[in-house]
Coordinates of C-alpha atoms and ligand atoms in Angstrom, one line a residue:
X1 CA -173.6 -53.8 58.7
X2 CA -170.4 -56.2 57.5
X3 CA -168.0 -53.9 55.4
X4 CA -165.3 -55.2 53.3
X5 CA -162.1 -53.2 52.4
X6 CA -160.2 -53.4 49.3
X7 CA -156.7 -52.5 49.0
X8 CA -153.2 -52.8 51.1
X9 CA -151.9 -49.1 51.6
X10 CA -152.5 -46.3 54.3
X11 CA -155.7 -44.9 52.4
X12 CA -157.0 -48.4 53.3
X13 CA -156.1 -48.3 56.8
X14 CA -157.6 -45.2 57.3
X15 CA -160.7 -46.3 56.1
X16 CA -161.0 -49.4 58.3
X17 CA -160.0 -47.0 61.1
X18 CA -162.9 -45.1 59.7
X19 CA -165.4 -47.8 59.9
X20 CA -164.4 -49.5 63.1
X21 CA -165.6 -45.8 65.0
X22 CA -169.3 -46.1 62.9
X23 CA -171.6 -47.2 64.7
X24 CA -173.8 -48.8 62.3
X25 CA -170.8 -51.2 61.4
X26 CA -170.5 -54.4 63.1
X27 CA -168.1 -55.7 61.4
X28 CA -164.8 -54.9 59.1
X29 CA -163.3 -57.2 56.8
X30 CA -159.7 -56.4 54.5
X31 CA -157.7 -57.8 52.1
X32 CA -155.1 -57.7 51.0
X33 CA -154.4 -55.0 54.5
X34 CA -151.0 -54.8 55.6
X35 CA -149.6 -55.2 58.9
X36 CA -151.6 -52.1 60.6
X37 CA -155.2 -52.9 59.0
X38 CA -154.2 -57.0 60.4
X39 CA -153.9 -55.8 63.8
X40 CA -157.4 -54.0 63.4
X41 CA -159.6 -56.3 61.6
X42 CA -159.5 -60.3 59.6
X43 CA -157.2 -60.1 56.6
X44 CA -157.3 -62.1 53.7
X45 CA -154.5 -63.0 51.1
X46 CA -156.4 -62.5 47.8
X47 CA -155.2 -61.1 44.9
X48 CA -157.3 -57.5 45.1
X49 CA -157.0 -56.6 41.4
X50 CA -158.8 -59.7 40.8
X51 CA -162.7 -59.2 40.2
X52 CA -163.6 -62.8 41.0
X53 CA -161.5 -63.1 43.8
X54 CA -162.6 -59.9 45.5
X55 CA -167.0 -61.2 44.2
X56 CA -165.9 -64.0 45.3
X57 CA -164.7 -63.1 48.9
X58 CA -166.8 -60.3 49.5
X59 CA -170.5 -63.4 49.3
X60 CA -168.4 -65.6 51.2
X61 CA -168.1 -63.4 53.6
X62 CA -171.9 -62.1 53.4
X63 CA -170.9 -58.6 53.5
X64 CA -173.3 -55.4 52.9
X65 CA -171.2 -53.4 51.4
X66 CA -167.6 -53.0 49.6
X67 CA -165.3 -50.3 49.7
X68 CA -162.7 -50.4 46.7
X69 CA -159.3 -48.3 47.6
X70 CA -157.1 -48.1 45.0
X71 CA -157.7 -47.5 41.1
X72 CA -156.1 -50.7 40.2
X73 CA -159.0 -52.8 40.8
X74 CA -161.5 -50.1 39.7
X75 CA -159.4 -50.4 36.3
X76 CA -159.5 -53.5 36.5
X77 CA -163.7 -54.3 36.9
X78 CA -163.5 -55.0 40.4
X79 CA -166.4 -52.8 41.5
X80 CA -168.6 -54.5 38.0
X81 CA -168.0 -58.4 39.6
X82 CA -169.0 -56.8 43.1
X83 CA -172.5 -55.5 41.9
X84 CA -173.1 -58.0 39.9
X85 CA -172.6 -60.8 42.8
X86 CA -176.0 -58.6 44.0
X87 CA -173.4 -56.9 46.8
X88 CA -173.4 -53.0 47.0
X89 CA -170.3 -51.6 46.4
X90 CA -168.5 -47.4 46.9
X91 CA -166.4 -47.5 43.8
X92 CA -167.0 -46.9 40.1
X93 CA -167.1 -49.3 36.9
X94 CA -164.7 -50.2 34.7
X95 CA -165.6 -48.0 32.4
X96 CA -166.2 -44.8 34.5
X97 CA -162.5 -45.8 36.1
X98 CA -161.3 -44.6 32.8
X99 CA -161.8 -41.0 33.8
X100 CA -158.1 -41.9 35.7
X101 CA -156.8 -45.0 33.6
X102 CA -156.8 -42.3 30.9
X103 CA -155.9 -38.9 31.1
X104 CA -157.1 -38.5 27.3
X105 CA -160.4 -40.1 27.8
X106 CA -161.0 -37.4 31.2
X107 CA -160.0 -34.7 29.0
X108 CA -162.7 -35.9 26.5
X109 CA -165.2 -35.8 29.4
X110 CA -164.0 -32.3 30.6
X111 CA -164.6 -31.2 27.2
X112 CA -168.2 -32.3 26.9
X113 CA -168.9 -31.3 30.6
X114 CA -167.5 -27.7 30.2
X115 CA -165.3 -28.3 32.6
X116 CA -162.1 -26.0 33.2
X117 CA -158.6 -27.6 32.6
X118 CA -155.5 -27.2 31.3
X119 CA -155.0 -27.4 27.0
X120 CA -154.1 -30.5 26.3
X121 CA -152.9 -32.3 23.3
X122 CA -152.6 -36.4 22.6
X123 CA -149.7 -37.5 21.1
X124 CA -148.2 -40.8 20.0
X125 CA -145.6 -39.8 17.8
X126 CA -142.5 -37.8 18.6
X127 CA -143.0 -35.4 15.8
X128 CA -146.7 -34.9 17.6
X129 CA -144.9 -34.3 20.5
X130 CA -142.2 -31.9 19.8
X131 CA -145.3 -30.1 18.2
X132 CA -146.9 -29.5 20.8
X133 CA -144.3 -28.5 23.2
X134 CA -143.6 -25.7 21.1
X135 CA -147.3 -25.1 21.6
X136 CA -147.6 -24.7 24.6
X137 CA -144.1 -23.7 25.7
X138 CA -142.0 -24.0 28.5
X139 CA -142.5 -25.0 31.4
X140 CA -143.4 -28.2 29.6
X141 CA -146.1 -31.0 31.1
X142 CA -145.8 -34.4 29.3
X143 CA -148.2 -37.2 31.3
X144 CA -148.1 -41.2 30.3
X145 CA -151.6 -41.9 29.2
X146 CA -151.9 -44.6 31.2
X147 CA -152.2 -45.3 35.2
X148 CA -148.6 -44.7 36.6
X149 CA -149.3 -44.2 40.5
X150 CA -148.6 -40.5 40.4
X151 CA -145.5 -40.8 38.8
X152 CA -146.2 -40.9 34.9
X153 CA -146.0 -37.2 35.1
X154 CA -142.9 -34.8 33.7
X155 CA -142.9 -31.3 34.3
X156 CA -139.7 -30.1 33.2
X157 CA -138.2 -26.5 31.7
X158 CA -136.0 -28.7 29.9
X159 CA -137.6 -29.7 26.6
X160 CA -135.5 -32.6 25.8
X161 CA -136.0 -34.2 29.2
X162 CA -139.6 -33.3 28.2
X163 CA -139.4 -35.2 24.5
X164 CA -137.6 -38.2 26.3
X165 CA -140.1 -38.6 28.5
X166 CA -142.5 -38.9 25.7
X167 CA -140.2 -40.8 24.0
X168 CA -140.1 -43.2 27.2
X169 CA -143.6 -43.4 27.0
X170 CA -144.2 -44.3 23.3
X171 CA -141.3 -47.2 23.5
X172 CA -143.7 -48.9 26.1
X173 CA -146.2 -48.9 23.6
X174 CA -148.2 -45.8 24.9
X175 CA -148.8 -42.3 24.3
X176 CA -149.1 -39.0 25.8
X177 CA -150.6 -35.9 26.9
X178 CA -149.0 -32.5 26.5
X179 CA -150.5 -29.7 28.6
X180 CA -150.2 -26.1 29.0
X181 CA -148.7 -25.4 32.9
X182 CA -150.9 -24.7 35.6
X183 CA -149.4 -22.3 38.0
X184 CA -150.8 -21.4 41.4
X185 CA -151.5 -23.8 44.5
X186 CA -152.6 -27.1 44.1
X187 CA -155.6 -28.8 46.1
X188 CA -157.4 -32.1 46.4
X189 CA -161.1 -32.6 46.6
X190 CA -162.7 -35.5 47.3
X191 CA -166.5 -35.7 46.0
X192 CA -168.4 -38.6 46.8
X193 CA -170.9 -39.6 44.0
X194 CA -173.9 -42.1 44.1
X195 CA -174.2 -41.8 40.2
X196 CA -176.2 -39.2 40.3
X197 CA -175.8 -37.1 43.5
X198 CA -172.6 -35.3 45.0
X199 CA -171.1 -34.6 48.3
X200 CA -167.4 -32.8 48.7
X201 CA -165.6 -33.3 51.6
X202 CA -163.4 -30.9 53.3
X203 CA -160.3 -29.9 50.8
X204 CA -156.4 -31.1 51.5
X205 CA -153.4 -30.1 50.0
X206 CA -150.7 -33.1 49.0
X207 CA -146.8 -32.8 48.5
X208 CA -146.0 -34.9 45.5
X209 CA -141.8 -34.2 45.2
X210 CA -139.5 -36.3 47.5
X211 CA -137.9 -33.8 48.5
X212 CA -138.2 -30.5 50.5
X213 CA -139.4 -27.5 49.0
X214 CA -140.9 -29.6 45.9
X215 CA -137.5 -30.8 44.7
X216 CA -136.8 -33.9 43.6
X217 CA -139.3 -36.9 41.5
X218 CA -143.0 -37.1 42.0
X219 CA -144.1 -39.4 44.4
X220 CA -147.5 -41.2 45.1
X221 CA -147.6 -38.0 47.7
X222 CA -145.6 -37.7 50.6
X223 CA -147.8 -35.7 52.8
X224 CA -151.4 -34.3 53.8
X225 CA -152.7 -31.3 55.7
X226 CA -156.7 -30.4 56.2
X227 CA -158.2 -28.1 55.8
X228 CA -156.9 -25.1 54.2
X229 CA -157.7 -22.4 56.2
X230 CA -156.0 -19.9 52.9
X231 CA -158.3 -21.5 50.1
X232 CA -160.8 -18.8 48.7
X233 CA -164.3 -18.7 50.1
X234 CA -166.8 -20.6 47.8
X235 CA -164.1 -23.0 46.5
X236 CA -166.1 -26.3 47.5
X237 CA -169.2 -24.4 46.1
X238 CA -167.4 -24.1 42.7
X239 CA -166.0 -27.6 42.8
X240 CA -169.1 -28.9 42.9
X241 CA -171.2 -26.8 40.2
X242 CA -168.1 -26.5 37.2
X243 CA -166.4 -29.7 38.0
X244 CA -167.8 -32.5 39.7
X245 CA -172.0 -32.3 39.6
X246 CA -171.5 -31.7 35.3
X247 CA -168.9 -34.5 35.5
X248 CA -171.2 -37.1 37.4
X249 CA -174.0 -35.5 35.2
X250 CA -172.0 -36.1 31.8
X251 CA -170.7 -40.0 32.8
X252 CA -174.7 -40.6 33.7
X253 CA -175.5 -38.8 30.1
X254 CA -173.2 -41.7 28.4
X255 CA -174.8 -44.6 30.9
X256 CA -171.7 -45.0 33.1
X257 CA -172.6 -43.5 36.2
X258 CA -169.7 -42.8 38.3
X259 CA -170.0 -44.2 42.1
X260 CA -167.7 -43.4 44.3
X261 CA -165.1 -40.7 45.0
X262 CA -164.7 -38.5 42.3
X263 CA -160.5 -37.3 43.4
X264 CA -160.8 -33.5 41.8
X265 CA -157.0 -32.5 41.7
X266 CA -157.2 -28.9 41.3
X267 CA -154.8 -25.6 40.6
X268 CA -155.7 -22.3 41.9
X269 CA -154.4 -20.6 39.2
X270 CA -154.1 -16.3 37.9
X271 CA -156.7 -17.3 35.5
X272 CA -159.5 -19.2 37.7
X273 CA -159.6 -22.6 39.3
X274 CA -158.3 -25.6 36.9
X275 CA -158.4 -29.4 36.9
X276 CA -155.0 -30.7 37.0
X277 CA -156.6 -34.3 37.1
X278 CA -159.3 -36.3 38.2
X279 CA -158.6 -39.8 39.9
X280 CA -161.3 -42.1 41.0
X281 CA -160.7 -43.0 44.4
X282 CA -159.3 -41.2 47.5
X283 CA -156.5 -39.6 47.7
X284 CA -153.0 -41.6 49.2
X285 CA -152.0 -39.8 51.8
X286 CA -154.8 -37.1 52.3
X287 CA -157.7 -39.2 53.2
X288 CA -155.6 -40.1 56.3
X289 CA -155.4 -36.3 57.3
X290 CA -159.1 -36.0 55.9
X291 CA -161.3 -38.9 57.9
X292 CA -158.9 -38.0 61.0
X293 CA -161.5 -34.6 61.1
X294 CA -164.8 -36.3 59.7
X295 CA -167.2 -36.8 62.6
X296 CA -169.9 -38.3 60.1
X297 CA -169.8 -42.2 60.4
X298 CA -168.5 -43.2 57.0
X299 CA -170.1 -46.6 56.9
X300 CA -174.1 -45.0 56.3
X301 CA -172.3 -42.5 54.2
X302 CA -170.1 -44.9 51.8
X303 CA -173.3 -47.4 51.5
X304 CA -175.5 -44.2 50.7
X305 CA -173.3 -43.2 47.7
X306 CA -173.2 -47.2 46.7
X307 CA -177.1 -47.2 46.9
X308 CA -177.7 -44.3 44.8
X309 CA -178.9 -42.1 47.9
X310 CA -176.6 -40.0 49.1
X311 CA -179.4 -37.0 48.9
X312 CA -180.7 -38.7 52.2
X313 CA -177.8 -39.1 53.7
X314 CA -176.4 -37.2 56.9
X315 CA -175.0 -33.8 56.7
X316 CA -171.2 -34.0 57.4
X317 CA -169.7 -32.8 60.3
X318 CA -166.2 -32.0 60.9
X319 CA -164.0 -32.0 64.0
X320 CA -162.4 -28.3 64.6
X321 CA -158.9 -29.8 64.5
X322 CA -156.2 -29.3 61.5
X323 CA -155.1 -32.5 60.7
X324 CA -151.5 -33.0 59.2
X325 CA -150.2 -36.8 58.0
X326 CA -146.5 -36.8 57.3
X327 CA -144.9 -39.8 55.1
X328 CA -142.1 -42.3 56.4
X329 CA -140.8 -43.9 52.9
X330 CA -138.6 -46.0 52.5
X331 CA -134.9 -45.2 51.2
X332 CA -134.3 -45.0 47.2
X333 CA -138.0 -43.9 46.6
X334 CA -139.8 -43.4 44.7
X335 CA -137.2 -45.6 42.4
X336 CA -136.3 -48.8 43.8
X337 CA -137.8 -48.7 47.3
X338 CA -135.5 -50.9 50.1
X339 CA -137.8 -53.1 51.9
X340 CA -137.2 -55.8 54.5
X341 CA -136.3 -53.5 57.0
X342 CA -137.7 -53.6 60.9
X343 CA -139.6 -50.3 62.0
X344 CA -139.7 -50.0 65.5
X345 CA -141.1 -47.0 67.9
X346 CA -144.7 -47.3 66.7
X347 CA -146.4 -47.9 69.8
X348 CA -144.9 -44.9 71.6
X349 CA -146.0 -41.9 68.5
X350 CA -149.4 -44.1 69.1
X351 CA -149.2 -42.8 73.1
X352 CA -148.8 -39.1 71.5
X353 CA -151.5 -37.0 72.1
X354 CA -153.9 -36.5 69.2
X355 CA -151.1 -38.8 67.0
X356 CA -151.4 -42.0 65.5
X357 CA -149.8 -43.9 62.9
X358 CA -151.7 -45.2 59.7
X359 CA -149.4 -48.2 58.2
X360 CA -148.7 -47.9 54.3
X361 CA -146.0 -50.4 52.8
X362 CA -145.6 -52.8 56.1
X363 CA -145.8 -56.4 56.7
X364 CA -145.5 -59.0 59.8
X365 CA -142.3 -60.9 59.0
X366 CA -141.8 -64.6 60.2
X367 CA -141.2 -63.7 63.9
X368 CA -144.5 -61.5 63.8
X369 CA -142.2 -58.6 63.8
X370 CA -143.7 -55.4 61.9
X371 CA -140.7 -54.7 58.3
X372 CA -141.1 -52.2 55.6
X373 CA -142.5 -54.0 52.5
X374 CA -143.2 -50.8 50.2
X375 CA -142.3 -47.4 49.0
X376 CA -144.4 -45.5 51.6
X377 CA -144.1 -47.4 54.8
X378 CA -146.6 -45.7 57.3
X379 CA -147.7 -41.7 57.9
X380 CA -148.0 -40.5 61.2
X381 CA -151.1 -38.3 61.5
X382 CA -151.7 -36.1 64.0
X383 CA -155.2 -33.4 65.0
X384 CA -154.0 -30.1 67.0
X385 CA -156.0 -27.0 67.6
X386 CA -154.4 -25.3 64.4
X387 CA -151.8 -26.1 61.8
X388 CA -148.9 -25.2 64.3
X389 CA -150.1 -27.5 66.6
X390 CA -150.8 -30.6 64.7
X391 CA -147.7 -30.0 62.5
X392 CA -145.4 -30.4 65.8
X393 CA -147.5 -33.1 67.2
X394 CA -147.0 -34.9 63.7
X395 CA -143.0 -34.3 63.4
X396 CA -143.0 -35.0 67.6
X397 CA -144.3 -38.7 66.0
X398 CA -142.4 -39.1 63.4
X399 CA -138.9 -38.1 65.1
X400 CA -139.7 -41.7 67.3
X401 CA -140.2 -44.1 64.3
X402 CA -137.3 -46.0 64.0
X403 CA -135.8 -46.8 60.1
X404 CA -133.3 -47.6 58.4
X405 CA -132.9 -45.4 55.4
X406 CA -136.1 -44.2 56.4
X407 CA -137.0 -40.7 54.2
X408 CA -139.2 -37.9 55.3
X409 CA -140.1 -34.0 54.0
X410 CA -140.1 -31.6 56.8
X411 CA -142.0 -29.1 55.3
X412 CA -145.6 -30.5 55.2
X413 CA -148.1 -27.4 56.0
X414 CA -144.7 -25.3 56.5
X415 CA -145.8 -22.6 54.1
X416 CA -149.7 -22.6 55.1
X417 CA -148.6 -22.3 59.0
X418 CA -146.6 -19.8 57.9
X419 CA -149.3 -18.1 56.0
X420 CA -147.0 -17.8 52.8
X421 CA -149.4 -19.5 50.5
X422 CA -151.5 -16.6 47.7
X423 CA -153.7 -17.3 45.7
X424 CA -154.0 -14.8 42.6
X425 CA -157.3 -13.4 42.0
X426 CA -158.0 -14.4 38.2
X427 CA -159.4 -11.0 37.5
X428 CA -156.1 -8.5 38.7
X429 CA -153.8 -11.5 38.4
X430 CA -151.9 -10.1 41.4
X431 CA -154.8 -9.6 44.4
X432 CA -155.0 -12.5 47.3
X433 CA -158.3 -13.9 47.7
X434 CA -159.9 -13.2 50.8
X435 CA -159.8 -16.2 53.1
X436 CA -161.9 -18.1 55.1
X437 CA -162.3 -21.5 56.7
X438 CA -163.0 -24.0 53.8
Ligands
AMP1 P1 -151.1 -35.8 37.7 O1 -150.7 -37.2 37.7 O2 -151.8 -35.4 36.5 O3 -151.8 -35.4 39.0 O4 -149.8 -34.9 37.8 C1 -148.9 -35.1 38.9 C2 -148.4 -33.7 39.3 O5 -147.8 -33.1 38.2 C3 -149.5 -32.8 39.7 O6 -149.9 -32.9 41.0 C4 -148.8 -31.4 39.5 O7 -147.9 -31.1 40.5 C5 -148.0 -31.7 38.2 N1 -148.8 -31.3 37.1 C6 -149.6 -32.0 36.3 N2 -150.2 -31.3 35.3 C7 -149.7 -30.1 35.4 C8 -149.9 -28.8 34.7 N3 -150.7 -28.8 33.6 N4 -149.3 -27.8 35.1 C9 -148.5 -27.8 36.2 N5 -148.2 -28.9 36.9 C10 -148.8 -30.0 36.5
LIG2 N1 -151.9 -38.2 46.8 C1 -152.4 -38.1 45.5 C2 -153.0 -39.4 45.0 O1 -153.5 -40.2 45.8 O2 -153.0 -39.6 43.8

């Protein structure tokens, strides 16, 4: 089968990387790409938000299936102009993209689906607002409404960095949601949907500050390991029956059946598991750590969600390996990234054992020479026996990429190799889980 790619970051890449080992793919098409998914597979300079463009690339092109990356598009009815050009397509609708271009209308389906998240309140006004931070109390959450690439969200013990935020928000003509905080450790799962059926793959864990030790701004995520060998037993288990099968079962109920990847971002909190958020499409970095350990070929599986069949597709099967992707960026993000710059090294952290680079924010310039040309340039992704193992093989790769200004935590998977990472049993508040494999 002919498989086209939407999108031009390192989720992307890994998916064409993805495809290229299925079998039952002959061919891989991309567009926009970037400089890694070029060297791979035919690129093509379209605008990818556009649904035309992408409808009318994808018939040109005579392709069986296409696989939307980023939530832009989805937002923006890319996945609606696919199917309706006849052409199956692994993402959702317009309208079931809403359950990440709006955190108040996925709190709306939460609500009807029973499903566990934080309080929230909407506000548009900064009276609303200062209402219901003192609600809630500190620490306060304060989220754009809107898409903002991970970084629309404040979570601050200061509450007038919390009300300017808002305030921020409502001078760009938008409004908010206000949340109660969510302690405990965060994790991603990725549920693939065919509108009616559900499959979770393994669970990651993302670093979202730009700094070590979660200091700094929220970023798109600077970092992926998988999987988490401290999460409780039955966590998929419960992903799927509270969150994602009565989410996919509630956006059916209101005839927008949600196709695709269903991004559960979740907190292990004292009081139970909670969504944080959903998004609507992989995660940016952790499907680079996550289809690094999927042995299933992801071309059958994608087109089986797309066709509505993913109750006869394959049983997934999972390498042994831990897989860790550590972030380059480039310096000043996440504000005003510095691009232009030449990266050099790659082809040696590509000789690494178990190690190889998935390209982000990179372009060919004029002499065909690979230059930064976003916020998060490339990860280096690495499989090792254990955590310990693939974390030094990852950090052995990135110590050889070669950039100016170029910004990197240290401390992806530190605490989960070290085994400092508890969660709280809801019921004593204080007991760890017992752990298993997830
Ligand atoms: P979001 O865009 O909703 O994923 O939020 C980005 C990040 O902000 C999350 O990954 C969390 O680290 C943090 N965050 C969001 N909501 C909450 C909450 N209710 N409590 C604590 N942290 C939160
Ligand atoms: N890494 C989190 C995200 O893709 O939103």
């Amino acid at each position: 089968m002919k498989v086209l790619v939407i999108g031009p970051g390192g989720r992307e890449h890994a998916i064409v990387r993805s495809l290229l080992a299925d079998p039952n793919v002959s061919e891989v098409h991309a567009a926009p790409g970037n400089a890694g998914i070029g060297k791979l597979v035919p690129t093509y300079a379209i605008d990818g938000n556009d649904p035309d463009a992408v409808a009318a690339l994808a018939t040109k092109l005579g392709v069986d299936l296409v696989v939307v990356g980023p939530e832009a598009p989805l937002a923006a009815g890319v996945s609606d102009a696919v199917r309706a050009a006849g052409i199956p397509v692994f993402g959702p609708s317009k309208a079931a993209a809403q359950l990440e271009a709006s955190k108040a209308f996925a709190k709306q389906v939460m609500a009807e689906a029973g499903v566990p998240t934080a309080m929230a309140r909407v506000a548009s006004t900064a009276e609303e607002a200062a209402d219901a931070l003192d609600t809630f109390g500190a620490p306060y959450v304060v989220k754009d409404d809107g898409l903002a690439a991970g970084k629309g969200v404040v979570v601050t013990n200061n509450r007038d960095e919390a009300l300017a935020h808002a305030q921020s928000c409502f001078d760009a003509g938008g409004s908010v949601v206000i949340e109660e905080f969510l302690d405990g450790p965060e994790v991603s799962v990725f549920v693939l949907c065919d509108g009616r059926n559900t499959v979770a793959l393994s669970p990651a864990q993302d670093f979202k500050r730009i700094f070590d030790n979660d200091e700094g701004p929220n970023t798109g995520g600077m970092g992926a390991y998988t999987p988490l060998e401290w999460a409780p037993e039955g966590l998929v288990q419960e992903v799927i029956e509270r969150v994602a099968q009565p989410t996919v079962n509630e956006m059916a109920h209101r005839g927008t059946p949600f196709v695709g990847v269903l991004f559960v971002g979740l907190a292990l909190t004292s009081r139970g598991t909670r969504v944080i958020e959903f998004n609507v499409r992989f995660g940016d970095p952790e499907t680079q750590a996550v289809l690094a350990r999927l042995k299933t070929p992801l071309g059958a599986l994608l087109l089986a969600a797309a066709k509505g069949e993913l109750d006869k597709a394959e049983e997934l099967r999972w390498s042994r390996d831990t897989a860790v992707a550590v972030v380059v960026a480039s310096e000043n993000y996440p504000d005003t990234p510095r691009t232009g710059d030449r990266i050099r090294g790659l082809k040696k952290v590509d000789e690494l054992e178990g190690v190889h680079v998935i390209h982000a924010g990179t372009k060919l310039d004029e002499e065909g020479k690979v230059v930064s040309a976003g916020g998060r340039v490339l990860a280096v992704v690495a499989l090792g026996t254990d955590l310990v193992e693939a974390r030094e093989r990852a950090y052995d790769g990135v110590e050889l990429v070669q950039l100016e200004g170029g910004q990197f935590r240290t401390d992806i998977g530190r605490k989960a190799a070290r085994g400092e990472i508890k969660v709280m049993a809801p019921s004593t508040g204080t007991l760890p889980v017992t752990k298993t494999k997830a």
